[in-house]
CSV table of C-alpha atoms in Angstrom, one decimal:
chain,number,residue,atom,x,y,z
Z,1,UNK,CA,3.6,11.1,-26.1
Z,2,UNK,CA,3.0,14.8,-27.4
Z,3,UNK,CA,6.6,14.7,-27.7
Z,4,UNK,CA,7.1,11.5,-29.3
Z,5,UNK,CA,4.3,13.0,-31.6
Z,6,UNK,CA,6.5,16.4,-32.0
Z,7,UNK,CA,8.9,14.2,-32.8
Z,8,UNK,CA,8.0,12.4,-35.8
Z,9,UNK,CA,6.0,14.5,-36.8
Z,10,UNK,CA,9.6,17.6,-36.9
Z,11,UNK,CA,11.2,14.7,-38.1
Z,12,UNK,CA,9.0,14.6,-41.4
Z,13,UNK,CA,9.2,17.9,-42.3
Z,14,UNK,CA,12.8,17.6,-41.8
Z,15,UNK,CA,13.5,15.1,-44.6
Z,16,UNK,CA,10.3,16.8,-47.2
Z,17,UNK,CA,13.3,19.6,-46.5
Z,18,UNK,CA,15.8,17.9,-47.7
Z,19,UNK,CA,14.4,16.0,-50.5
Z,20,UNK,CA,15.5,18.5,-53.9
Z,21,UNK,CA,14.5,18.1,-57.2
Z,22,UNK,CA,16.5,18.6,-60.3
Z,23,UNK,CA,15.6,18.8,-63.8
Z,24,UNK,CA,16.8,17.3,-66.9
Z,25,UNK,CA,15.7,18.6,-70.8
Z,26,UNK,CA,16.7,18.4,-74.6
Z,27,UNK,CA,17.9,21.9,-74.4
Z,28,UNK,CA,19.4,21.5,-71.6
Z,29,UNK,CA,23.4,20.9,-70.0
Z,30,UNK,CA,25.0,19.1,-67.9
Z,31,UNK,CA,27.2,21.8,-66.5
Z,32,UNK,CA,24.4,23.3,-65.1
Z,33,UNK,CA,22.8,23.1,-61.8
Z,34,UNK,CA,19.3,21.1,-62.7
Z,35,UNK,CA,17.1,24.1,-61.6
Z,36,UNK,CA,14.0,24.2,-63.5
Z,37,UNK,CA,15.7,27.2,-65.0
Z,38,UNK,CA,18.7,25.6,-65.3
Z,39,UNK,CA,18.6,21.5,-66.8
Z,40,UNK,CA,20.6,19.1,-67.0
Z,41,UNK,CA,20.6,17.4,-70.6
Z,42,UNK,CA,21.1,13.5,-69.8
Z,43,UNK,CA,19.5,11.3,-66.9
Z,44,UNK,CA,23.3,10.4,-66.6
Z,45,UNK,CA,23.6,13.3,-64.8
Z,46,UNK,CA,20.7,14.0,-62.7
Z,47,UNK,CA,21.1,10.3,-61.5
Z,48,UNK,CA,24.4,11.3,-60.5
Z,49,UNK,CA,23.8,14.0,-59.1
Z,50,UNK,CA,20.5,13.0,-56.9
Z,51,UNK,CA,20.1,11.2,-54.4
Z,52,UNK,CA,17.3,9.2,-51.9
Z,53,UNK,CA,14.5,11.1,-51.7
Z,54,UNK,CA,15.2,13.4,-54.7
Z,55,UNK,CA,12.9,13.5,-57.8
Z,56,UNK,CA,14.1,13.9,-61.2
Z,57,UNK,CA,11.9,15.3,-63.1
Z,58,UNK,CA,11.8,14.6,-67.0
Z,59,UNK,CA,10.6,17.8,-69.5
Z,60,UNK,CA,9.0,16.4,-72.8
Z,61,UNK,CA,11.1,16.1,-75.9
Z,62,UNK,CA,13.4,13.5,-77.3
Z,63,UNK,CA,16.4,12.3,-76.0
Z,64,UNK,CA,18.5,10.2,-77.9
Z,65,UNK,CA,20.5,7.9,-75.7
Z,66,UNK,CA,23.5,6.6,-76.2
Z,67,UNK,CA,24.2,4.2,-72.9
Z,68,UNK,CA,21.9,2.5,-71.1
Z,69,UNK,CA,20.6,4.0,-68.1
Z,70,UNK,CA,21.7,2.0,-65.1
Z,71,UNK,CA,20.0,2.9,-61.7
Z,72,UNK,CA,22.3,1.0,-59.1
Z,73,UNK,CA,21.2,0.0,-55.4
Z,74,UNK,CA,22.7,2.2,-54.0
Z,75,UNK,CA,21.4,5.0,-55.6
Z,76,UNK,CA,18.1,4.2,-55.8
Z,77,UNK,CA,17.0,5.3,-52.3
Z,78,UNK,CA,14.9,3.4,-49.6
Z,79,UNK,CA,12.0,2.0,-49.3
Z,80,UNK,CA,11.0,5.6,-47.0
Z,81,UNK,CA,12.9,7.9,-49.2
Z,82,UNK,CA,12.6,6.3,-53.2
Z,83,UNK,CA,14.3,8.5,-56.0
Z,84,UNK,CA,12.0,9.2,-58.3
Z,85,UNK,CA,11.7,9.8,-61.9
Z,86,UNK,CA,8.4,11.4,-63.7
Z,87,UNK,CA,7.2,13.0,-66.2
Z,88,UNK,CA,6.9,16.8,-65.7
Z,89,UNK,CA,3.2,18.8,-66.3
């Protein structure tokens, strides 16, 4: 029983380690790596780079959208590991 609990605990921790944070900001650049210090400029780039379980933080400001933002079911993640878009606080 202890081995099963340990296994699931390791699985949860491993999953959290693999999750990443991406950042976008109006003054960002899509050539950047999407970090807090070097954010992307567009939603499209952040969504393209994100994986299941990742969180995309949207920095404050005005974003001029020229195209519709679409997140396909293939990019949206899973029930246990959704891709999340969140305001940056």
